[in-house]
mmCIF file of C-alpha atoms in Angstrom:
data_model
loop_
_atom_site.group_PDB
_atom_site.id
_atom_site.type_symbol
_atom_site.label_atom_id
_atom_site.label_comp_id
_atom_site.label_asym_id
_atom_site.label_seq_id
_atom_site.Cartn_x
_atom_site.Cartn_y
_atom_site.Cartn_z
ATOM 1 C CA UNK L 244 61.663 61.060 -35.614
ATOM 2 C CA UNK L 245 59.851 64.108 -34.253
ATOM 3 C CA UNK L 246 56.455 64.069 -32.806
ATOM 4 C CA UNK L 247 53.711 66.636 -32.511
ATOM 5 C CA UNK L 248 53.410 68.201 -29.168
ATOM 6 C CA UNK L 249 51.313 66.967 -26.276
ATOM 7 C CA UNK L 250 49.229 70.178 -26.373
ATOM 8 C CA UNK L 251 48.636 69.583 -30.200
ATOM 9 C CA UNK L 252 47.385 66.140 -29.483
ATOM 10 C CA UNK L 253 45.095 67.331 -26.586
ATOM 11 C CA UNK L 254 43.724 70.135 -28.945
ATOM 12 C CA UNK L 255 43.124 67.321 -31.760
ATOM 13 C CA UNK L 256 41.165 65.223 -29.386
ATOM 14 C CA UNK L 257 38.741 68.177 -28.957
ATOM 15 C CA UNK L 258 38.333 68.734 -32.641
ATOM 16 C CA UNK L 259 38.730 65.095 -33.900
ATOM 17 C CA UNK L 260 35.088 64.831 -35.170
ATOM 18 C CA UNK L 261 35.886 67.475 -37.818
ATOM 19 C CA UNK L 262 38.969 65.639 -39.271
ATOM 20 C CA UNK L 263 38.786 64.081 -42.740
ATOM 21 C CA UNK L 264 39.607 60.283 -43.249
ATOM 22 C CA UNK L 265 42.279 61.084 -45.817
ATOM 23 C CA UNK L 266 44.685 62.760 -43.564
ATOM 24 C CA UNK L 267 43.270 63.614 -40.144
ATOM 25 C CA UNK L 268 46.553 65.543 -39.221
ATOM 26 C CA UNK L 269 46.659 67.807 -42.202
ATOM 27 C CA UNK L 270 44.898 70.722 -40.523
ATOM 28 C CA UNK L 271 47.618 70.771 -37.980
ATOM 29 C CA UNK L 272 50.767 70.988 -40.270
ATOM 30 C CA UNK L 273 51.185 74.713 -39.485
ATOM 31 C CA UNK L 274 51.103 74.123 -35.786
ATOM 32 C CA UNK L 275 53.927 71.810 -35.461
ATOM 33 C CA UNK L 276 56.179 69.422 -37.298
ATOM 34 C CA UNK L 277 54.223 66.384 -38.282
ATOM 35 C CA UNK L 278 55.830 62.974 -38.814
ATOM 36 C CA UNK L 279 56.379 62.214 -42.479
ATOM 37 C CA UNK L 280 55.637 58.639 -41.897
ATOM 38 C CA UNK L 281 52.226 59.194 -40.357
ATOM 39 C CA UNK L 282 49.584 56.602 -40.896
ATOM 40 C CA UNK L 283 46.544 57.516 -42.995
ATOM 41 C CA UNK L 284 43.258 55.925 -42.485
ATOM 42 C CA UNK L 285 42.419 56.092 -46.098
ATOM 43 C CA UNK L 286 45.626 54.149 -47.090
ATOM 44 C CA UNK L 287 44.797 51.623 -44.375
ATOM 45 C CA UNK L 288 41.297 51.226 -45.824
ATOM 46 C CA UNK L 289 42.673 50.810 -49.420
ATOM 47 C CA UNK L 290 45.010 48.011 -48.102
ATOM 48 C CA UNK L 291 42.264 46.252 -46.192
ATOM 49 C CA UNK L 292 40.086 46.220 -49.196
ATOM 50 C CA UNK L 293 42.735 45.392 -51.792
ATOM 51 C CA UNK L 294 42.954 41.609 -50.652
ATOM 52 C CA UNK L 295 40.356 38.873 -51.030
ATOM 53 C CA UNK L 296 40.802 37.890 -47.428
ATOM 54 C CA UNK L 297 43.034 38.812 -44.378
ATOM 55 C CA UNK L 298 43.705 36.435 -41.692
ATOM 56 C CA UNK L 299 45.438 36.453 -38.096
ATOM 57 C CA UNK L 300 45.813 34.043 -35.252
ATOM 58 C CA UNK L 301 44.541 35.048 -31.813
ATOM 59 C CA UNK L 302 43.482 33.120 -28.513
ATOM 60 C CA UNK L 303 44.273 29.700 -30.256
ATOM 61 C CA UNK L 304 41.911 30.449 -33.164
ATOM 62 C CA UNK L 305 42.413 31.648 -36.734
ATOM 63 C CA UNK L 306 40.203 34.637 -37.831
ATOM 64 C CA UNK L 307 39.403 35.518 -41.413
ATOM 65 C CA UNK L 308 38.343 39.081 -42.629
ATOM 66 C CA UNK L 309 36.899 40.379 -45.778
ATOM 67 C CA UNK L 310 36.665 44.323 -46.002
ATOM 68 C CA UNK L 311 34.488 46.315 -48.535
ATOM 69 C CA UNK L 312 34.796 49.822 -49.699
ATOM 70 C CA UNK L 313 31.320 50.417 -48.339
ATOM 71 C CA UNK L 314 32.565 49.961 -44.593
ATOM 72 C CA UNK L 315 31.339 46.336 -44.081
ATOM 73 C CA UNK L 316 33.466 43.404 -43.054
ATOM 74 C CA UNK L 317 32.612 39.802 -43.199
ATOM 75 C CA UNK L 318 34.403 37.577 -40.647
ATOM 76 C CA UNK L 319 34.775 33.973 -40.001
ATOM 77 C CA UNK L 320 37.025 31.799 -37.899
ATOM 78 C CA UNK L 321 37.832 28.406 -36.494
ATOM 79 C CA UNK L 322 35.276 28.869 -33.758
ATOM 80 C CA UNK L 323 32.235 26.768 -34.410
ATOM 81 C CA UNK L 324 29.929 29.617 -35.280
ATOM 82 C CA UNK L 325 28.343 31.094 -38.296
ATOM 83 C CA UNK L 326 29.798 33.805 -40.440
ATOM 84 C CA UNK L 327 29.265 37.314 -39.150
ATOM 85 C CA UNK L 328 28.816 40.505 -41.157
ATOM 86 C CA UNK L 329 29.464 43.896 -39.491
ATOM 87 C CA UNK L 330 30.442 47.469 -40.030
ATOM 88 C CA UNK L 331 33.916 48.826 -39.439
ATOM 89 C CA UNK L 332 35.425 52.425 -38.832
ATOM 90 C CA UNK L 333 38.567 54.119 -37.968
ATOM 91 C CA UNK L 334 39.877 56.318 -35.082
ATOM 92 C CA UNK L 335 43.067 57.981 -34.441
ATOM 93 C CA UNK L 336 44.768 59.722 -31.359
ATOM 94 C CA UNK L 337 48.454 59.864 -32.611
ATOM 95 C CA UNK L 338 49.868 60.078 -36.051
ATOM 96 C CA UNK L 339 51.581 56.636 -36.010
ATOM 97 C CA UNK L 340 48.700 54.435 -35.405
ATOM 98 C CA UNK L 341 45.095 54.012 -36.527
ATOM 99 C CA UNK L 342 42.352 52.304 -34.571
ATOM 100 C CA UNK L 343 40.317 49.845 -36.471
ATOM 101 C CA UNK L 344 37.077 49.171 -34.695
ATOM 102 C CA UNK L 345 34.447 46.491 -35.507
ATOM 103 C CA UNK L 346 31.466 46.975 -33.336
ATOM 104 C CA UNK L 347 30.714 43.683 -31.567
ATOM 105 C CA UNK L 348 34.109 42.350 -32.733
ATOM 106 C CA UNK L 349 32.750 40.204 -35.637
ATOM 107 C CA UNK L 350 33.824 36.695 -35.007
ATOM 108 C CA UNK L 351 36.155 37.801 -32.195
ATOM 109 C CA UNK L 352 32.908 38.473 -30.252
ATOM 110 C CA UNK L 353 32.580 34.613 -29.852
ATOM 111 C CA UNK L 354 35.674 34.409 -27.670
ATOM 112 C CA UNK L 355 34.976 33.487 -24.074
ATOM 113 C CA UNK L 356 37.815 35.661 -22.824
ATOM 114 C CA UNK L 357 35.941 38.801 -23.557
ATOM 115 C CA UNK L 358 34.820 40.984 -26.431
ATOM 116 C CA UNK L 359 37.763 42.510 -28.377
ATOM 117 C CA UNK L 360 36.560 44.965 -30.942
ATOM 118 C CA UNK L 361 39.354 47.398 -31.653
ATOM 119 C CA UNK L 362 42.721 46.702 -33.013
ATOM 120 C CA UNK L 363 45.477 49.395 -33.021
ATOM 121 C CA UNK L 364 47.241 49.298 -36.425
ATOM 122 C CA UNK L 365 50.869 50.381 -36.197
ATOM 123 C CA UNK L 366 52.113 49.428 -39.548
ATOM 124 C CA UNK L 367 50.792 48.088 -42.809
ATOM 125 C CA UNK L 368 51.744 47.082 -46.371
ATOM 126 C CA UNK L 369 50.188 44.834 -49.047
ATOM 127 C CA UNK L 370 51.669 41.871 -47.474
ATOM 128 C CA UNK L 371 51.013 42.226 -43.764
ATOM 129 C CA UNK L 372 49.236 44.526 -41.277
ATOM 130 C CA UNK L 373 50.627 44.769 -37.725
ATOM 131 C CA UNK L 374 48.200 45.661 -34.949
ATOM 132 C CA UNK L 375 47.737 45.253 -31.157
ATOM 133 C CA UNK L 376 44.317 44.474 -29.477
ATOM 134 C CA UNK L 377 43.126 47.420 -27.460
ATOM 135 C CA UNK L 378 41.991 45.438 -24.523
ATOM 136 C CA UNK L 379 44.850 43.100 -23.978
ATOM 137 C CA UNK L 380 47.625 44.665 -25.800
ATOM 138 C CA UNK L 381 48.546 41.483 -27.791
ATOM 139 C CA UNK L 382 50.185 41.677 -31.102
ATOM 140 C CA UNK L 383 48.331 40.261 -34.140
ATOM 141 C CA UNK L 384 49.651 40.174 -37.648
ATOM 142 C CA UNK L 385 47.428 40.125 -40.583
ATOM 143 C CA UNK L 386 48.431 38.177 -43.700
ATOM 144 C CA UNK L 387 46.589 37.640 -46.972
ATOM 145 C CA UNK L 388 44.486 34.617 -47.461
ATOM 146 C CA UNK L 389 42.801 32.997 -50.465
ATOM 147 C CA UNK L 390 39.127 31.963 -50.932
ATOM 148 C CA UNK L 391 40.488 28.421 -50.986
ATOM 149 C CA UNK L 392 41.866 28.909 -47.401
ATOM 150 C CA UNK L 393 38.468 30.050 -46.310
ATOM 151 C CA UNK L 394 36.543 27.337 -47.965
ATOM 152 C CA UNK L 395 39.013 24.653 -46.410
ATOM 153 C CA UNK L 396 38.498 26.189 -42.997
ATOM 154 C CA UNK L 397 34.628 26.135 -43.466
ATOM 155 C CA UNK L 398 34.683 22.418 -44.650
ATOM 156 C CA UNK L 399 36.811 21.468 -41.519
ATOM 157 C CA UNK L 400 34.405 23.537 -39.194
ATOM 158 C CA UNK L 401 31.284 21.773 -40.863
ATOM 159 C CA UNK L 402 33.043 18.285 -40.000
ATOM 160 C CA UNK L 403 33.710 19.536 -36.342
ATOM 161 C CA UNK L 404 30.048 20.605 -36.071
ATOM 162 C CA UNK L 405 28.867 17.158 -37.312
ATOM 163 C CA UNK L 406 31.136 15.668 -34.715
ATOM 164 C CA UNK L 407 29.673 17.782 -32.005
ATOM 165 C CA UNK L 408 26.233 16.623 -33.128
ATOM 166 C CA UNK L 409 27.314 12.996 -33.075
ATOM 167 C CA UNK L 410 28.459 13.428 -29.443
ATOM 168 C CA UNK L 411 25.029 14.921 -28.517
ATOM 169 C CA UNK L 412 23.315 11.920 -29.978
ATOM 170 C CA UNK L 413 25.381 9.662 -27.773
ATOM 171 C CA UNK L 414 24.417 11.717 -24.698
ATOM 172 C CA UNK L 415 20.746 11.670 -25.548
ATOM 173 C CA UNK L 416 20.754 7.932 -26.178
ATOM 174 C CA UNK L 417 21.974 7.107 -22.709
ATOM 175 C CA UNK L 418 24.947 5.520 -24.208
ATOM 176 C CA UNK L 419 27.586 7.841 -22.403
ATOM 177 C CA UNK L 420 27.341 5.033 -19.780
ATOM 178 C CA UNK L 421 27.145 1.585 -20.734
ATOM 179 C CA UNK L 422 26.779 -1.971 -19.392
ATOM 180 C CA UNK L 423 29.153 -4.309 -21.206
ATOM 181 C CA UNK L 424 28.228 -8.069 -21.878
ATOM 182 C CA UNK L 425 30.251 -10.966 -23.189
ATOM 183 C CA UNK L 426 27.909 -13.557 -24.785
ATOM 184 C CA UNK L 427 25.140 -12.184 -22.620
ATOM 185 C CA UNK L 428 27.032 -12.044 -19.178
ATOM 186 C CA UNK L 429 27.698 -8.816 -17.697
ATOM 187 C CA UNK L 430 31.577 -8.198 -17.567
ATOM 188 C CA UNK L 431 32.127 -4.444 -17.446
ATOM 189 C CA UNK L 432 30.780 -0.903 -17.194
ATOM 190 C CA UNK L 433 32.048 2.113 -19.203
ATOM 191 C CA UNK L 434 31.659 5.869 -18.788
ATOM 192 C CA UNK L 435 32.390 8.412 -21.676
ATOM 193 C CA UNK L 436 33.331 11.749 -20.350
ATOM 194 C CA UNK L 437 32.158 13.996 -23.229
ATOM 195 C CA UNK L 438 31.977 17.198 -20.983
ATOM 196 C CA UNK L 439 35.132 18.869 -22.148
ATOM 197 C CA UNK L 440 37.115 19.183 -25.373
ATOM 198 C CA UNK L 441 39.299 16.230 -24.436
ATOM 199 C CA UNK L 442 37.041 13.104 -24.438
ATOM 200 C CA UNK L 443 37.954 10.154 -22.360
ATOM 201 C CA UNK L 444 36.446 6.631 -21.356
ATOM 202 C CA UNK L 445 36.670 4.776 -18.104
ATOM 203 C CA UNK L 446 36.112 0.985 -18.081
ATOM 204 C CA UNK L 447 35.154 -0.662 -14.766
ATOM 205 C CA UNK L 448 35.931 -4.412 -15.386
ATOM 206 C CA UNK L 449 35.039 -7.420 -13.382
ATOM 207 C CA UNK L 450 37.310 -10.384 -14.147
ATOM 208 C CA UNK L 451 37.552 -13.382 -11.787
ATOM 209 C CA UNK L 452 35.527 -11.486 -9.180
ATOM 210 C CA UNK L 453 38.205 -8.653 -9.229
ATOM 211 C CA UNK L 454 37.031 -5.115 -10.226
ATOM 212 C CA UNK L 455 39.628 -2.959 -11.994
ATOM 213 C CA UNK L 456 39.464 0.373 -13.712
ATOM 214 C CA UNK L 457 41.312 1.593 -16.803
ATOM 215 C CA UNK L 458 40.948 4.723 -18.910
ATOM 216 C CA UNK L 459 41.865 6.047 -22.378
ATOM 217 C CA UNK L 460 41.522 9.033 -24.459
ATOM 218 C CA UNK L 461 38.949 8.748 -27.226
ATOM 219 C CA UNK L 462 37.757 10.506 -30.374
ATOM 220 C CA UNK L 463 34.196 10.547 -31.924
ATOM 221 C CA UNK L 464 33.617 10.723 -35.444
ATOM 222 C CA UNK L 465 30.459 11.931 -37.382
ATOM 223 C CA UNK L 466 28.799 8.519 -37.129
ATOM 224 C CA UNK L 467 29.124 8.340 -33.339
ATOM 225 C CA UNK L 468 31.924 5.890 -33.409
ATOM 226 C CA UNK L 469 34.107 6.002 -30.454
ATOM 227 C CA UNK L 470 37.815 5.162 -31.123
ATOM 228 C CA UNK L 471 40.133 4.538 -28.113
ATOM 229 C CA UNK L 472 43.705 5.917 -28.128
ATOM 230 C CA UNK L 473 44.823 2.687 -26.553
ATOM 231 C CA UNK L 474 43.285 -0.791 -26.445
ATOM 232 C CA UNK L 475 41.489 -2.154 -23.530
ATOM 233 C CA UNK L 476 41.149 -5.944 -22.574
ATOM 234 C CA UNK L 477 37.802 -6.976 -21.431
ATOM 235 C CA UNK L 478 36.819 -10.705 -20.987
ATOM 236 C CA UNK L 479 39.931 -11.656 -22.986
ATOM 237 C CA UNK L 480 39.197 -9.404 -26.051
ATOM 238 C CA UNK L 481 41.014 -6.253 -27.058
ATOM 239 C CA UNK L 482 38.732 -3.439 -27.459
ATOM 240 C CA UNK L 483 39.774 -0.495 -29.649
ATOM 241 C CA UNK L 484 36.344 1.078 -30.575
ATOM 242 C CA UNK L 485 32.831 1.401 -29.339
ATOM 243 C CA UNK L 486 30.391 1.171 -32.242
ATOM 244 C CA UNK L 487 27.372 3.134 -31.102
ATOM 245 C CA UNK L 488 23.829 2.562 -32.349
ATOM 246 C CA UNK L 489 21.927 5.548 -30.894
ATOM 247 C CA UNK L 490 18.563 4.343 -32.371
ATOM 248 C CA UNK L 491 18.593 0.984 -30.456
ATOM 249 C CA UNK L 492 20.564 2.369 -27.556
ATOM 250 C CA UNK L 493 23.051 -0.463 -27.872
ATOM 251 C CA UNK L 494 26.719 -0.568 -28.878
ATOM 252 C CA UNK L 495 29.283 -3.196 -30.004
ATOM 253 C CA UNK L 496 32.849 -3.356 -28.701
ATOM 254 C CA UNK L 497 34.088 -6.132 -31.186
ATOM 255 C CA UNK L 498 33.813 -9.959 -30.855
ATOM 256 C CA UNK L 499 31.046 -10.988 -28.715
ATOM 257 C CA UNK L 500 31.207 -7.841 -26.619
ATOM 258 C CA UNK L 501 28.048 -5.857 -26.665
ATOM 259 C CA UNK L 502 26.637 -2.931 -24.451
ATOM 260 C CA UNK L 503 23.430 -1.334 -23.625
ATOM 261 C CA UNK L 504 22.586 2.102 -22.348
ATOM 262 C CA UNK L 505 23.077 2.611 -18.563
ATOM 263 C CA UNK L 506 23.048 6.421 -18.005
ATOM 264 C CA UNK L 507 19.642 6.540 -16.278
ATOM 265 C CA UNK L 508 20.141 3.545 -14.037
ATOM 266 C CA UNK L 509 20.944 5.695 -10.955
ATOM 267 C CA UNK L 510 17.350 6.939 -10.820
ATOM 268 C CA UNK L 511 16.355 3.545 -9.508
ATOM 269 C CA UNK L 512 17.318 4.347 -6.069
ATOM 270 C CA UNK L 513 15.808 7.734 -6.057
ATOM 271 C CA UNK L 514 12.479 7.299 -7.691
ATOM 272 C CA UNK L 515 11.240 4.675 -5.298
ATOM 273 C CA UNK L 516 9.229 1.550 -5.642
ATOM 274 C CA UNK L 517 8.967 -2.001 -4.284
ATOM 275 C CA UNK L 518 11.732 -4.069 -5.894
ATOM 276 C CA UNK L 519 14.136 -6.127 -3.715
ATOM 277 C CA UNK L 520 17.394 -7.741 -4.512
ATOM 278 C CA UNK L 521 19.104 -10.219 -2.072
ATOM 279 C CA UNK L 522 22.520 -10.750 -0.743
ATOM 280 C CA UNK L 523 22.248 -14.252 0.864
ATOM 281 C CA UNK L 524 25.520 -16.345 0.908
ATOM 282 C CA UNK L 525 23.659 -19.440 2.509
ATOM 283 C CA UNK L 526 21.368 -19.563 -0.596
ATOM 284 C CA UNK L 527 23.933 -18.431 -3.047
ATOM 285 C CA UNK L 528 22.083 -15.232 -3.732
ATOM 286 C CA UNK L 529 24.439 -12.552 -4.873
ATOM 287 C CA UNK L 530 28.192 -12.280 -4.693
ATOM 288 C CA UNK L 531 30.898 -9.538 -4.551
ATOM 289 C CA UNK L 532 34.577 -8.753 -4.031
ATOM 290 C CA UNK L 533 36.390 -10.852 -1.664
ATOM 291 C CA UNK L 534 36.492 -8.503 1.225
ATOM 292 C CA UNK L 535 32.859 -7.417 1.086
ATOM 293 C CA UNK L 536 31.522 -10.869 0.569
ATOM 294 C CA UNK L 537 33.565 -12.183 3.452
ATOM 295 C CA UNK L 538 32.082 -9.541 5.754
ATOM 296 C CA UNK L 539 28.578 -10.375 4.625
ATOM 297 C CA UNK L 540 29.352 -14.179 4.962
ATOM 298 C CA UNK L 541 30.847 -13.894 8.417
ATOM 299 C CA UNK L 542 27.703 -12.175 9.627
ATOM 300 C CA UNK L 543 25.298 -14.515 8.119
ATOM 301 C CA UNK L 544 24.691 -16.403 11.365
ATOM 302 C CA UNK L 545 22.835 -13.363 12.732
ATOM 303 C CA UNK L 546 21.445 -11.880 9.628
ATOM 304 C CA UNK L 547 20.824 -14.645 6.974
ATOM 305 C CA UNK L 548 20.356 -12.162 4.200
ATOM 306 C CA UNK L 549 20.486 -8.295 3.221
ATOM 307 C CA UNK L 550 17.806 -6.824 1.032
ATOM 308 C CA UNK L 551 18.793 -4.008 -1.423
ATOM 309 C CA UNK L 552 15.750 -2.089 -2.508
ATOM 310 C CA UNK L 553 14.643 1.189 -3.973
ATOM 311 C CA UNK L 554 12.172 2.054 -1.287
ATOM 312 C CA UNK L 555 12.241 5.702 -0.456
ATOM 313 C CA UNK L 556 15.771 6.286 0.850
ATOM 314 C CA UNK L 557 15.908 2.921 2.431
ATOM 315 C CA UNK L 558 18.414 0.887 0.352
ATOM 316 C CA UNK L 559 19.081 -1.816 2.901
ATOM 317 C CA UNK L 560 17.171 -4.244 5.263
ATOM 318 C CA UNK L 561 19.066 -6.559 7.452
ATOM 319 C CA UNK L 562 16.944 -9.810 8.009
ATOM 320 C CA UNK L 563 17.626 -11.851 11.341
ATOM 321 C CA UNK L 564 18.064 -15.586 11.156
ATOM 322 C CA UNK L 565 15.325 -17.815 12.638
ATOM 323 C CA UNK L 566 17.951 -18.824 15.267
ATOM 324 C CA UNK L 567 18.224 -15.366 16.524
ATOM 325 C CA UNK L 568 14.846 -14.076 17.708
ATOM 326 C CA UNK L 569 16.222 -11.208 19.654
ATOM 327 C CA UNK L 570 16.572 -9.063 16.701
ATOM 328 C CA UNK L 571 13.921 -7.762 14.151
ATOM 329 C CA UNK L 572 14.176 -6.654 10.581
ATOM 330 C CA UNK L 573 16.418 -3.586 10.641
ATOM 331 C CA UNK L 574 16.089 -0.942 7.824
ATOM 332 C CA UNK L 575 18.913 1.440 7.171
ATOM 333 C CA UNK L 576 18.218 4.887 5.535
ATOM 334 C CA UNK L 577 20.735 7.196 4.017
ATOM 335 C CA UNK L 578 19.772 10.873 4.508
ATOM 336 C CA UNK L 579 20.722 12.135 1.178
ATOM 337 C CA UNK L 580 20.580 9.802 -1.856
ATOM 338 C CA UNK L 581 21.530 11.689 -5.048
ATOM 339 C CA UNK L 582 22.386 10.877 -8.605
ATOM 340 C CA UNK L 583 25.542 12.397 -10.139
ATOM 341 C CA UNK L 584 24.654 15.157 -12.542
ATOM 342 C CA UNK L 585 27.624 14.010 -14.815
ATOM 343 C CA UNK L 586 27.549 10.334 -14.377
ATOM 344 C CA UNK L 587 23.832 9.597 -14.214
ATOM 345 C CA UNK L 588 24.366 5.873 -13.173
ATOM 346 C CA UNK L 589 26.354 6.951 -10.044
ATOM 347 C CA UNK L 590 24.503 7.311 -6.841
ATOM 348 C CA UNK L 591 25.969 8.955 -3.647
ATOM 349 C CA UNK L 592 24.730 7.667 -0.324
ATOM 350 C CA UNK L 593 25.398 10.796 1.612
ATOM 351 C CA UNK L 594 24.242 12.761 4.665
ATOM 352 C CA UNK L 595 24.821 9.977 7.265
ATOM 353 C CA UNK L 596 22.598 7.064 7.867
ATOM 354 C CA UNK L 597 19.847 6.280 10.431
ATOM 355 C CA UNK L 598 17.954 2.999 11.365
ATOM 356 C CA UNK L 599 14.277 2.123 11.594
ATOM 357 C CA UNK L 600 12.470 -0.993 12.360
ATOM 358 C CA UNK L 601 10.685 -2.579 9.434
ATOM 359 C CA UNK L 602 8.163 -4.037 12.187
ATOM 360 C CA UNK L 603 7.554 -2.587 15.471
ATOM 361 C CA UNK L 604 10.581 -3.165 17.703
ATOM 362 C CA UNK L 605 12.126 -1.147 20.612
ATOM 363 C CA UNK L 606 15.850 -2.083 20.828
ATOM 364 C CA UNK L 607 17.836 0.730 19.057
ATOM 365 C CA UNK L 608 21.062 -0.972 19.933
ATOM 366 C CA UNK L 609 20.730 -3.356 16.951
ATOM 367 C CA UNK L 610 21.402 -0.478 14.571
ATOM 368 C CA UNK L 611 24.816 0.151 16.161
ATOM 369 C CA UNK L 612 25.551 -3.485 16.044
ATOM 370 C CA UNK L 613 24.787 -3.578 12.324
ATOM 371 C CA UNK L 614 27.129 -0.601 11.861
ATOM 372 C CA UNK L 615 29.700 -2.341 13.758
ATOM 373 C CA UNK L 616 29.385 -5.533 11.960
ATOM 374 C CA UNK L 617 29.522 -4.113 8.450
ATOM 375 C CA UNK L 618 32.154 -1.236 8.293
ATOM 376 C CA UNK L 619 33.368 -2.187 4.789
ATOM 377 C CA UNK L 620 29.832 -2.308 3.468
ATOM 378 C CA UNK L 621 28.841 1.040 4.994
ATOM 379 C CA UNK L 622 32.120 2.501 3.858
ATOM 380 C CA UNK L 623 31.628 1.250 0.297
ATOM 381 C CA UNK L 624 28.120 2.799 0.020
ATOM 382 C CA UNK L 625 28.917 6.062 1.729
ATOM 383 C CA UNK L 626 32.159 6.840 -0.169
ATOM 384 C CA UNK L 627 32.333 10.378 -1.649
ATOM 385 C CA UNK L 628 33.007 8.896 -5.132
ATOM 386 C CA UNK L 629 29.603 7.245 -4.976
ATOM 387 C CA UNK L 630 28.504 3.933 -6.378
ATOM 388 C CA UNK L 631 27.845 2.792 -10.002
ATOM 389 C CA UNK L 632 24.496 1.094 -10.340
ATOM 390 C CA UNK L 633 24.033 -1.415 -13.224
ATOM 391 C CA UNK L 634 20.777 -3.149 -13.778
ATOM 392 C CA UNK L 635 21.331 -6.530 -15.456
ATOM 393 C CA UNK L 636 17.910 -7.746 -16.848
ATOM 394 C CA UNK L 637 14.456 -6.436 -16.559
ATOM 395 C CA UNK L 638 14.074 -4.899 -13.090
ATOM 396 C CA UNK L 639 10.506 -6.119 -13.144
ATOM 397 C CA UNK L 640 11.494 -9.768 -13.667
ATOM 398 C CA UNK L 641 12.492 -12.173 -10.833
ATOM 399 C CA UNK L 642 16.081 -13.374 -11.305
ATOM 400 C CA UNK L 643 17.474 -10.062 -12.594
ATOM 401 C CA UNK L 644 20.587 -8.660 -11.046
ATOM 402 C CA UNK L 645 21.833 -5.339 -9.784
ATOM 403 C CA UNK L 646 25.539 -4.473 -9.519
ATOM 404 C CA UNK L 647 26.864 -1.887 -7.272
ATOM 405 C CA UNK L 648 30.507 -0.881 -8.041
ATOM 406 C CA UNK L 649 32.922 1.666 -6.896
ATOM 407 C CA UNK L 650 34.160 3.789 -9.679
ATOM 408 C CA UNK L 651 37.580 4.144 -8.062
ATOM 409 C CA UNK L 652 38.334 1.077 -5.916
ATOM 410 C CA UNK L 653 37.868 -2.734 -6.101
ATOM 411 C CA UNK L 654 34.804 -2.819 -4.082
ATOM 412 C CA UNK L 655 31.577 -4.244 -5.681
ATOM 413 C CA UNK L 656 28.620 -6.410 -5.001
ATOM 414 C CA UNK L 657 25.902 -8.190 -7.007
ATOM 415 C CA UNK L 658 22.340 -9.033 -5.776
ATOM 416 C CA UNK L 659 19.567 -11.016 -6.996
ATOM 417 C CA UNK L 660 16.014 -9.818 -7.763
ATOM 418 C CA UNK L 661 13.609 -11.501 -5.247
ATOM 419 C CA UNK L 662 10.154 -10.173 -6.145
#
């Protein structure tokens, strides 16, 4: 096939604004031999307007287009956004392609990869239109679609929007993190990761004093019901779903398993107050995993109890026994207490630690003794993964409990409310 000369194309580019839509190359037929199969914008427009809808797949989405003779195009797609109406026009710089431009890109403008608004059409018929995207050079193939196709897509999208709204209700209710109870006894914690398209849940389960973790993919329906891809065993019961009640901020996991919202409990360590929980093996106050509880018990001859509180960055106070008058009440501060922005019931004890006397003392060596005596406890609290905080019962009521659990290891402790 012969082509018009490069000089002719250059000359055309200077005079393009004067060309007609029916055959922009007609004025140049005496200046060279034009291709007989050149593409005409008028014929492309007639083809675009002849179908009820055209569609093509691009960037993992399906786009639908409806063109009018008046130069308007309505577009929709599987992207969860409303219909877009825009103008369209044609351009050309060689006789075997036509540029179809939709300023703003119509529904393609919602793509996160960038705004694609021009398609270079290289062939068309009543059945299909072949084009490439101007920015990326990817091939797209238009095929005809029916109103029923578009209606079905809109219905599917409406359901997806309803699911997105259901997920948002879970987040707002605080039930993206939950404390799980079996017959009123705390047995597990869960975290729903709803931050990406693939939803997951992680369960942190305490069984016979052993903490374990298990995860599953999940789906969320329009009623905020969370369905697990695989069953998880908690307190001898198989859990396949979390039935969320966003109004009461509670959930049911089947059988006698219930849950309450826990997403804001991490703030307890940060906001500050005067609430103290006790770890005291001699008085059966608190408990924990075998390794941590052994470390606490082995040192109870010198420090009869450890206080956990929310007082201004000082989560720990080591209280000396009456038989060891050489030491005072030692407070341990962590320099950077922070709540996770994603898991709002996880606290990180970062920035290193420092000691301060609760009452006037002068022997700073006690702080180093504490650090040396409790390496597992300090390592547990200062781990980069942070610590899950679960408040069991009213924090203002004596006898309530606080659980601190690792989200990745088997370390955990529970302390009882003292005042």
